[in-house]
Amino acid sequence: TLLFTGPAFAETPEEKGLAIAKEDEKRDNGFQDFTANMVMLLKNRQGEESTRHIRNKTLEVEGDGDKSISIFDRPRDVKGTALLNFTHKVGTDDQWLFLPALKRVKRISSANKSGSFMGSEFAYEDVTSQEVEKYSYKWIRDEDHEGEKCFVFERYPVYKNSGYTRQVVWLDQKDYKILKIEFYDRKNASLKTLTQSKFKQYLDKYWYPEEMHMENHQTGKSTLLTWTNYKFKNGLKDKDFNKNSLKRAR
């Protein structure tokens, strides 16, 4: 029975796209939790740069999307700022931002999902876990990208208030690493491109990029995220991810 299952034998481009996305999710599951450090390099059209240093914690949630918290350590004007994400498979993700200057936790409304996360080219909707159920899919073609054989498929957000009509994804067929995503805005015009590189394998199973580069074609701005110091299975719990933990996140 195994002969005719899997992405290669799905009938329609939509079924094949969904099968690819489900296989990708299956390969991503089971990491339990991880912590990592991140440097965010912001560049404007003139080439002026600024950097932010961030700590990240992520918890896998059985039957739902991941929970994560991002804590800014420097520079001083953003120190202590923290973003809490509760990703959901269906419906709107819950996101809260703690602003130390105001000493208050601000909920990111669903209408603001397409807004910029801390001045970067990543939107709030880009920094939550990308669950299969958040999109409908369509396989377009197979092609080589950066020397790797890829599935190229489109995904269309089904959740409300997305800033995108569609995203085109390049996923390598061997390890299911997302190498590139092209984002199209609400008018279906090219908005930005995410390129992921310098992948490393963790726990003999999970492939994570060290570099994520988001380029905005409409503004000329870009953001480079550089990830280091991944540590898995730290025993993180639900209680490490609530609104109170935001204020404690020094």
PDB file of C-alpha atoms in Angstrom:
ATOM      1  CA  THR A   1       0.000   0.000   0.000  1.00  0.00           C
ATOM      2  CA  LEU A   2       2.941   2.344   0.539  1.00  0.00           C
ATOM      3  CA  LEU A   3       3.712   2.358  -3.162  1.00  0.00           C
ATOM      4  CA  PHE A   4       1.222   5.018  -4.226  1.00  0.00           C
ATOM      5  CA  THR A   5       1.107   7.373  -1.268  1.00  0.00           C
ATOM      6  CA  GLY A   6       2.952  10.570  -0.481  1.00  0.00           C
ATOM      7  CA  PRO A   7       3.403  13.866  -2.339  1.00  0.00           C
ATOM      8  CA  ALA A   8       4.456  12.310  -5.673  1.00  0.00           C
ATOM      9  CA  PHE A   9       1.131  10.538  -6.231  1.00  0.00           C
ATOM     10  CA  ALA A  10      -1.348  13.164  -5.107  1.00  0.00           C
ATOM     11  CA  GLU A  11      -3.854  13.864  -7.883  1.00  0.00           C
ATOM     12  CA  THR A  12      -4.393  17.609  -8.235  1.00  0.00           C
ATOM     13  CA  PRO A  13      -1.896  20.471  -7.759  1.00  0.00           C
ATOM     14  CA  GLU A  14      -3.938  21.429  -4.646  1.00  0.00           C
ATOM     15  CA  GLU A  15      -3.727  17.911  -3.168  1.00  0.00           C
ATOM     16  CA  LYS A  16      -0.032  17.678  -3.966  1.00  0.00           C
ATOM     17  CA  GLY A  17       0.633  21.075  -2.365  1.00  0.00           C
ATOM     18  CA  LEU A  18      -1.217  20.024   0.798  1.00  0.00           C
ATOM     19  CA  ALA A  19       0.593  16.666   0.907  1.00  0.00           C
ATOM     20  CA  ILE A  20       3.976  18.436   0.689  1.00  0.00           C
ATOM     21  CA  ALA A  21       2.997  20.834   3.507  1.00  0.00           C
ATOM     22  CA  LYS A  22       1.817  17.936   5.707  1.00  0.00           C
ATOM     23  CA  GLU A  23       5.058  16.023   5.155  1.00  0.00           C
ATOM     24  CA  ASP A  24       7.021  19.170   6.034  1.00  0.00           C
ATOM     25  CA  GLU A  25       5.061  19.558   9.270  1.00  0.00           C
ATOM     26  CA  LYS A  26       5.537  15.884  10.165  1.00  0.00           C
ATOM     27  CA  ARG A  27       9.306  16.278   9.866  1.00  0.00           C
ATOM     28  CA  ASP A  28       9.241  19.372  12.080  1.00  0.00           C
ATOM     29  CA  ASN A  29       7.315  17.762  14.934  1.00  0.00           C
ATOM     30  CA  GLY A  30       8.717  16.357  18.167  1.00  0.00           C
ATOM     31  CA  PHE A  31      11.451  18.844  19.121  1.00  0.00           C
ATOM     32  CA  GLN A  32       9.591  19.629  22.414  1.00  0.00           C
ATOM     33  CA  ASP A  33      11.225  23.009  23.032  1.00  0.00           C
ATOM     34  CA  PHE A  34      14.281  25.091  22.168  1.00  0.00           C
ATOM     35  CA  THR A  35      16.076  28.271  23.162  1.00  0.00           C
ATOM     36  CA  ALA A  36      18.256  30.312  20.790  1.00  0.00           C
ATOM     37  CA  ASN A  37      19.914  33.695  20.427  1.00  0.00           C
ATOM     38  CA  MET A  38      19.256  36.012  17.534  1.00  0.00           C
ATOM     39  CA  VAL A  39      20.771  39.194  16.134  1.00  0.00           C
ATOM     40  CA  MET A  40      18.426  41.355  14.055  1.00  0.00           C
ATOM     41  CA  LEU A  41      20.197  43.609  11.555  1.00  0.00           C
ATOM     42  CA  LEU A  42      17.943  46.336  10.100  1.00  0.00           C
ATOM     43  CA  LYS A  43      19.024  48.119   6.946  1.00  0.00           C
ATOM     44  CA  ASN A  44      17.218  51.037   5.297  1.00  0.00           C
ATOM     45  CA  ARG A  45      17.196  52.075   1.632  1.00  0.00           C
ATOM     46  CA  GLN A  46      20.284  54.263   2.210  1.00  0.00           C
ATOM     47  CA  GLY A  47      22.174  51.295   3.665  1.00  0.00           C
ATOM     48  CA  GLU A  48      22.173  52.617   7.240  1.00  0.00           C
ATOM     49  CA  GLU A  49      22.219  49.766   9.758  1.00  0.00           C
ATOM     50  CA  SER A  50      21.059  49.130  13.297  1.00  0.00           C
ATOM     51  CA  THR A  51      21.153  45.909  15.316  1.00  0.00           C
ATOM     52  CA  ARG A  52      19.063  44.307  18.035  1.00  0.00           C
ATOM     53  CA  HIS A  53      19.962  41.355  20.240  1.00  0.00           C
ATOM     54  CA  ILE A  54      17.157  38.957  21.104  1.00  0.00           C
ATOM     55  CA  ARG A  55      16.673  35.738  23.093  1.00  0.00           C
ATOM     56  CA  ASN A  56      14.059  33.297  21.913  1.00  0.00           C
ATOM     57  CA  LYS A  57      12.245  30.432  23.629  1.00  0.00           C
ATOM     58  CA  THR A  58       9.831  28.121  21.808  1.00  0.00           C
ATOM     59  CA  LEU A  59       7.534  25.409  23.162  1.00  0.00           C
ATOM     60  CA  GLU A  60       5.805  22.764  21.066  1.00  0.00           C
ATOM     61  CA  VAL A  61       2.117  22.434  21.963  1.00  0.00           C
ATOM     62  CA  GLU A  62       0.286  19.130  21.446  1.00  0.00           C
ATOM     63  CA  GLY A  63      -2.634  19.595  19.044  1.00  0.00           C
ATOM     64  CA  ASP A  64      -2.082  23.327  18.487  1.00  0.00           C
ATOM     65  CA  GLY A  65       0.528  25.784  17.226  1.00  0.00           C
ATOM     66  CA  ASP A  66       3.775  26.518  19.085  1.00  0.00           C
ATOM     67  CA  LYS A  67       4.189  29.057  21.879  1.00  0.00           C
ATOM     68  CA  SER A  68       7.179  31.379  21.756  1.00  0.00           C
ATOM     69  CA  ILE A  69       8.640  34.375  23.516  1.00  0.00           C
ATOM     70  CA  SER A  70      11.217  36.828  22.125  1.00  0.00           C
ATOM     71  CA  ILE A  71      13.074  39.066  24.594  1.00  0.00           C
ATOM     72  CA  PHE A  72      15.130  42.078  23.491  1.00  0.00           C
ATOM     73  CA  ASP A  73      18.387  42.580  25.415  1.00  0.00           C
ATOM     74  CA  ARG A  74      19.968  45.502  23.572  1.00  0.00           C
ATOM     75  CA  PRO A  75      20.246  48.286  22.553  1.00  0.00           C
ATOM     76  CA  ARG A  76      19.035  50.037  25.654  1.00  0.00           C
ATOM     77  CA  ASP A  77      16.020  51.709  24.084  1.00  0.00           C
ATOM     78  CA  VAL A  78      14.410  48.307  23.420  1.00  0.00           C
ATOM     79  CA  LYS A  79      15.833  46.333  26.366  1.00  0.00           C
ATOM     80  CA  GLY A  80      13.179  44.294  28.158  1.00  0.00           C
ATOM     81  CA  THR A  81      10.697  44.522  25.275  1.00  0.00           C
ATOM     82  CA  ALA A  82       9.169  41.073  24.800  1.00  0.00           C
ATOM     83  CA  LEU A  83       6.780  39.446  22.323  1.00  0.00           C
ATOM     84  CA  LEU A  84       4.669  36.452  23.334  1.00  0.00           C
ATOM     85  CA  ASN A  85       3.125  34.277  20.589  1.00  0.00           C
ATOM     86  CA  PHE A  86       0.434  31.636  20.961  1.00  0.00           C
ATOM     87  CA  THR A  87       0.108  30.189  17.473  1.00  0.00           C
ATOM     88  CA  HIS A  88      -3.150  28.415  16.625  1.00  0.00           C
ATOM     89  CA  LYS A  89      -3.828  25.945  13.850  1.00  0.00           C
ATOM     90  CA  VAL A  90      -7.234  27.503  13.234  1.00  0.00           C
ATOM     91  CA  GLY A  91      -8.330  31.098  13.840  1.00  0.00           C
ATOM     92  CA  THR A  92      -6.265  34.105  14.812  1.00  0.00           C
ATOM     93  CA  ASP A  93      -2.961  33.761  16.660  1.00  0.00           C
ATOM     94  CA  ASP A  94      -2.704  35.424  20.070  1.00  0.00           C
ATOM     95  CA  GLN A  95       0.184  37.869  20.394  1.00  0.00           C
ATOM     96  CA  TRP A  96       1.167  40.243  23.217  1.00  0.00           C
ATOM     97  CA  LEU A  97       3.932  42.827  23.329  1.00  0.00           C
ATOM     98  CA  PHE A  98       5.417  43.975  26.653  1.00  0.00           C
ATOM     99  CA  LEU A  99       6.718  47.546  26.513  1.00  0.00           C
ATOM    100  CA  PRO A 100       8.926  48.198  29.578  1.00  0.00           C
ATOM    101  CA  ALA A 101       8.766  52.006  29.218  1.00  0.00           C
ATOM    102  CA  LEU A 102       4.965  51.847  29.616  1.00  0.00           C
ATOM    103  CA  LYS A 103       5.173  48.871  32.008  1.00  0.00           C
ATOM    104  CA  ARG A 104       2.261  47.344  30.207  1.00  0.00           C
ATOM    105  CA  VAL A 105       1.350  44.391  28.034  1.00  0.00           C
ATOM    106  CA  LYS A 106      -0.290  45.334  24.765  1.00  0.00           C
ATOM    107  CA  ARG A 107      -2.296  42.817  22.774  1.00  0.00           C
ATOM    108  CA  ILE A 108      -1.557  42.773  19.044  1.00  0.00           C
ATOM    109  CA  SER A 109      -5.020  42.906  17.471  1.00  0.00           C
ATOM    110  CA  SER A 110      -5.815  40.596  14.579  1.00  0.00           C
ATOM    111  CA  ALA A 111      -6.148  43.665  12.340  1.00  0.00           C
ATOM    112  CA  ASN A 112      -2.459  44.440  12.997  1.00  0.00           C
ATOM    113  CA  LYS A 113      -1.029  41.040  12.011  1.00  0.00           C
ATOM    114  CA  SER A 114       0.445  42.543   8.845  1.00  0.00           C
ATOM    115  CA  GLY A 115       2.191  45.306  10.836  1.00  0.00           C
ATOM    116  CA  SER A 116       5.984  45.453  11.196  1.00  0.00           C
ATOM    117  CA  PHE A 117       7.501  43.564  14.145  1.00  0.00           C
ATOM    118  CA  MET A 118       9.772  46.044  15.987  1.00  0.00           C
ATOM    119  CA  GLY A 119      10.589  48.070  12.872  1.00  0.00           C
ATOM    120  CA  SER A 120      11.781  45.019  10.930  1.00  0.00           C
ATOM    121  CA  GLU A 121      10.656  43.713   7.529  1.00  0.00           C
ATOM    122  CA  PHE A 122       9.107  40.731   9.343  1.00  0.00           C
ATOM    123  CA  ALA A 123       5.399  41.183  10.037  1.00  0.00           C
ATOM    124  CA  TYR A 124       3.753  39.874  13.217  1.00  0.00           C
ATOM    125  CA  GLU A 125       2.201  37.103  11.116  1.00  0.00           C
ATOM    126  CA  ASP A 126       5.693  36.017   9.934  1.00  0.00           C
ATOM    127  CA  VAL A 127       7.071  35.403  13.433  1.00  0.00           C
ATOM    128  CA  THR A 128       4.519  32.806  14.573  1.00  0.00           C
ATOM    129  CA  SER A 129       4.803  29.114  13.684  1.00  0.00           C
ATOM    130  CA  GLN A 130       3.465  28.422  10.205  1.00  0.00           C
ATOM    131  CA  GLU A 131       0.868  25.702  10.800  1.00  0.00           C
ATOM    132  CA  VAL A 132      -0.499  23.663   7.870  1.00  0.00           C
ATOM    133  CA  GLU A 133      -4.096  24.697   8.605  1.00  0.00           C
ATOM    134  CA  LYS A 134      -3.294  28.401   8.165  1.00  0.00           C
ATOM    135  CA  TYR A 135      -3.137  28.076   4.386  1.00  0.00           C
ATOM    136  CA  SER A 136      -4.604  26.421   1.334  1.00  0.00           C
ATOM    137  CA  TYR A 137      -2.020  25.116  -1.129  1.00  0.00           C
ATOM    138  CA  LYS A 138      -1.195  24.579  -4.773  1.00  0.00           C
ATOM    139  CA  TRP A 139       1.861  22.821  -6.146  1.00  0.00           C
ATOM    140  CA  ILE A 140       3.268  24.751  -9.132  1.00  0.00           C
ATOM    141  CA  ARG A 141       6.366  22.899 -10.349  1.00  0.00           C
ATOM    142  CA  ASP A 142       9.600  21.182  -9.354  1.00  0.00           C
ATOM    143  CA  GLU A 143      12.831  23.044 -10.056  1.00  0.00           C
ATOM    144  CA  ASP A 144      16.428  23.380  -8.955  1.00  0.00           C
ATOM    145  CA  HIS A 145      17.252  26.264  -6.620  1.00  0.00           C
ATOM    146  CA  GLU A 146      20.779  26.901  -5.338  1.00  0.00           C
ATOM    147  CA  GLY A 147      21.712  23.429  -6.563  1.00  0.00           C
ATOM    148  CA  GLU A 148      18.926  21.698  -4.628  1.00  0.00           C
ATOM    149  CA  LYS A 149      15.889  20.016  -6.161  1.00  0.00           C
ATOM    150  CA  CYS A 150      12.823  21.850  -4.832  1.00  0.00           C
ATOM    151  CA  PHE A 151       9.069  21.678  -4.716  1.00  0.00           C
ATOM    152  CA  VAL A 152       7.683  25.099  -5.663  1.00  0.00           C
ATOM    153  CA  PHE A 153       4.196  25.675  -4.295  1.00  0.00           C
ATOM    154  CA  GLU A 154       1.869  28.540  -3.475  1.00  0.00           C
ATOM    155  CA  ARG A 155       0.090  28.913  -0.177  1.00  0.00           C
ATOM    156  CA  TYR A 156      -2.846  31.235   0.415  1.00  0.00           C
ATOM    157  CA  PRO A 157      -3.604  32.480   3.948  1.00  0.00           C
ATOM    158  CA  VAL A 158      -7.036  31.398   5.160  1.00  0.00           C
ATOM    159  CA  TYR A 159      -6.835  33.413   8.408  1.00  0.00           C
ATOM    160  CA  LYS A 160      -8.322  36.900   8.589  1.00  0.00           C
ATOM    161  CA  ASN A 161      -6.384  40.132   8.098  1.00  0.00           C
ATOM    162  CA  SER A 162      -3.293  38.663   6.465  1.00  0.00           C
ATOM    163  CA  GLY A 163      -1.150  41.193   4.609  1.00  0.00           C
ATOM    164  CA  TYR A 164      -0.671  38.645   1.817  1.00  0.00           C
ATOM    165  CA  THR A 165      -2.755  37.253  -1.024  1.00  0.00           C
ATOM    166  CA  ARG A 166      -0.240  34.458  -1.531  1.00  0.00           C
ATOM    167  CA  GLN A 167       3.261  33.190  -0.836  1.00  0.00           C
ATOM    168  CA  VAL A 168       5.444  31.176  -3.212  1.00  0.00           C
ATOM    169  CA  VAL A 169       7.611  28.652  -1.337  1.00  0.00           C
ATOM    170  CA  TRP A 170      10.775  26.822  -2.465  1.00  0.00           C
ATOM    171  CA  LEU A 171      11.152  23.667  -0.338  1.00  0.00           C
ATOM    172  CA  ASP A 172      14.035  21.271  -0.950  1.00  0.00           C
ATOM    173  CA  GLN A 173      12.843  17.745  -1.663  1.00  0.00           C
ATOM    174  CA  LYS A 174      15.492  15.920   0.345  1.00  0.00           C
ATOM    175  CA  ASP A 175      15.393  17.542   3.785  1.00  0.00           C
ATOM    176  CA  TYR A 176      12.276  19.746   3.471  1.00  0.00           C
ATOM    177  CA  LYS A 177      14.171  22.952   4.227  1.00  0.00           C
ATOM    178  CA  ILE A 178      12.393  26.167   3.204  1.00  0.00           C
ATOM    179  CA  LEU A 179      14.999  27.939   1.083  1.00  0.00           C
ATOM    180  CA  LYS A 180      12.949  30.865  -0.169  1.00  0.00           C
ATOM    181  CA  ILE A 181       9.508  32.467   0.136  1.00  0.00           C
ATOM    182  CA  GLU A 182       8.166  35.240  -2.091  1.00  0.00           C
ATOM    183  CA  PHE A 183       5.382  37.292  -0.501  1.00  0.00           C
ATOM    184  CA  TYR A 184       2.658  39.079  -2.502  1.00  0.00           C
ATOM    185  CA  ASP A 185       0.684  41.908  -0.908  1.00  0.00           C
ATOM    186  CA  ARG A 186      -3.090  42.398  -0.806  1.00  0.00           C
ATOM    187  CA  LYS A 187      -3.000  43.799  -4.343  1.00  0.00           C
ATOM    188  CA  ASN A 188      -1.052  40.689  -5.442  1.00  0.00           C
ATOM    189  CA  ALA A 189       2.062  42.794  -6.129  1.00  0.00           C
ATOM    190  CA  SER A 190       5.534  41.502  -5.208  1.00  0.00           C
ATOM    191  CA  LEU A 191       6.168  42.723  -1.651  1.00  0.00           C
ATOM    192  CA  LYS A 192       9.199  40.942  -0.223  1.00  0.00           C
ATOM    193  CA  THR A 193      11.397  37.852  -0.412  1.00  0.00           C
ATOM    194  CA  LEU A 194      12.681  35.694   2.452  1.00  0.00           C
ATOM    195  CA  THR A 195      15.893  33.743   1.806  1.00  0.00           C
ATOM    196  CA  GLN A 196      17.026  31.148   4.373  1.00  0.00           C
ATOM    197  CA  SER A 197      20.578  29.802   4.390  1.00  0.00           C
ATOM    198  CA  LYS A 198      23.388  28.157   6.376  1.00  0.00           C
ATOM    199  CA  PHE A 199      21.166  25.318   7.572  1.00  0.00           C
ATOM    200  CA  LYS A 200      22.321  23.090  10.410  1.00  0.00           C
ATOM    201  CA  GLN A 201      20.824  19.823  11.550  1.00  0.00           C
ATOM    202  CA  TYR A 202      19.902  19.357  15.216  1.00  0.00           C
ATOM    203  CA  LEU A 203      19.036  16.171  17.114  1.00  0.00           C
ATOM    204  CA  ASP A 204      19.884  14.274  13.876  1.00  0.00           C
ATOM    205  CA  LYS A 205      16.529  15.382  12.525  1.00  0.00           C
ATOM    206  CA  TYR A 206      15.640  19.074  12.462  1.00  0.00           C
ATOM    207  CA  TRP A 207      17.054  21.526   9.933  1.00  0.00           C
ATOM    208  CA  TYR A 208      17.193  25.181  11.065  1.00  0.00           C
ATOM    209  CA  PRO A 209      18.709  28.110   9.138  1.00  0.00           C
ATOM    210  CA  GLU A 210      21.340  30.293  10.768  1.00  0.00           C
ATOM    211  CA  GLU A 211      20.432  33.175   8.480  1.00  0.00           C
ATOM    212  CA  MET A 212      17.014  34.518   7.453  1.00  0.00           C
ATOM    213  CA  HIS A 213      17.135  37.502   5.108  1.00  0.00           C
ATOM    214  CA  MET A 214      13.930  39.430   4.379  1.00  0.00           C
ATOM    215  CA  GLU A 215      14.099  41.990   1.591  1.00  0.00           C
ATOM    216  CA  ASN A 216      11.258  44.439   1.001  1.00  0.00           C
ATOM    217  CA  HIS A 217      11.030  45.235  -2.715  1.00  0.00           C
ATOM    218  CA  GLN A 218       8.630  48.132  -2.198  1.00  0.00           C
ATOM    219  CA  THR A 219      10.620  50.065   0.441  1.00  0.00           C
ATOM    220  CA  GLY A 220      14.207  48.978  -0.277  1.00  0.00           C
ATOM    221  CA  LYS A 221      14.620  47.973   3.388  1.00  0.00           C
ATOM    222  CA  SER A 222      15.907  44.620   4.587  1.00  0.00           C
ATOM    223  CA  THR A 223      16.246  42.627   7.810  1.00  0.00           C
ATOM    224  CA  LEU A 224      18.799  39.887   8.468  1.00  0.00           C
ATOM    225  CA  LEU A 225      18.188  37.493  11.371  1.00  0.00           C
ATOM    226  CA  THR A 226      21.251  35.520  12.470  1.00  0.00           C
ATOM    227  CA  TRP A 227      20.496  32.597  14.818  1.00  0.00           C
ATOM    228  CA  THR A 228      23.032  30.996  17.166  1.00  0.00           C
ATOM    229  CA  ASN A 229      23.257  28.844  20.268  1.00  0.00           C
ATOM    230  CA  TYR A 230      20.267  26.529  19.694  1.00  0.00           C
ATOM    231  CA  LYS A 231      19.537  24.312  22.705  1.00  0.00           C
ATOM    232  CA  PHE A 232      16.781  21.702  22.572  1.00  0.00           C
ATOM    233  CA  LYS A 233      14.693  19.879  25.191  1.00  0.00           C
ATOM    234  CA  ASN A 234      15.270  22.327  28.044  1.00  0.00           C
ATOM    235  CA  GLY A 235      12.148  21.183  29.905  1.00  0.00           C
ATOM    236  CA  LEU A 236      10.247  24.423  29.255  1.00  0.00           C
ATOM    237  CA  LYS A 237       6.632  24.425  30.445  1.00  0.00           C
ATOM    238  CA  ASP A 238       3.396  26.278  29.705  1.00  0.00           C
ATOM    239  CA  LYS A 239       3.975  28.522  32.731  1.00  0.00           C
ATOM    240  CA  ASP A 240       7.124  29.897  31.049  1.00  0.00           C
ATOM    241  CA  PHE A 241       4.843  31.338  28.366  1.00  0.00           C
ATOM    242  CA  ASN A 242       2.196  33.584  29.880  1.00  0.00           C
ATOM    243  CA  LYS A 243       1.594  37.300  30.176  1.00  0.00           C
ATOM    244  CA  ASN A 244       3.203  37.411  33.618  1.00  0.00           C
ATOM    245  CA  SER A 245       6.363  35.825  32.237  1.00  0.00           C
ATOM    246  CA  LEU A 246       6.568  38.754  29.796  1.00  0.00           C
ATOM    247  CA  LYS A 247       7.153  41.217  32.611  1.00  0.00           C
ATOM    248  CA  ARG A 248       9.701  38.914  34.245  1.00  0.00           C
ATOM    249  CA  ALA A 249      11.578  38.381  31.006  1.00  0.00           C
ATOM    250  CA  ARG A 250      14.728  40.242  31.948  1.00  0.00           C
TER     251      ARG A 250
END
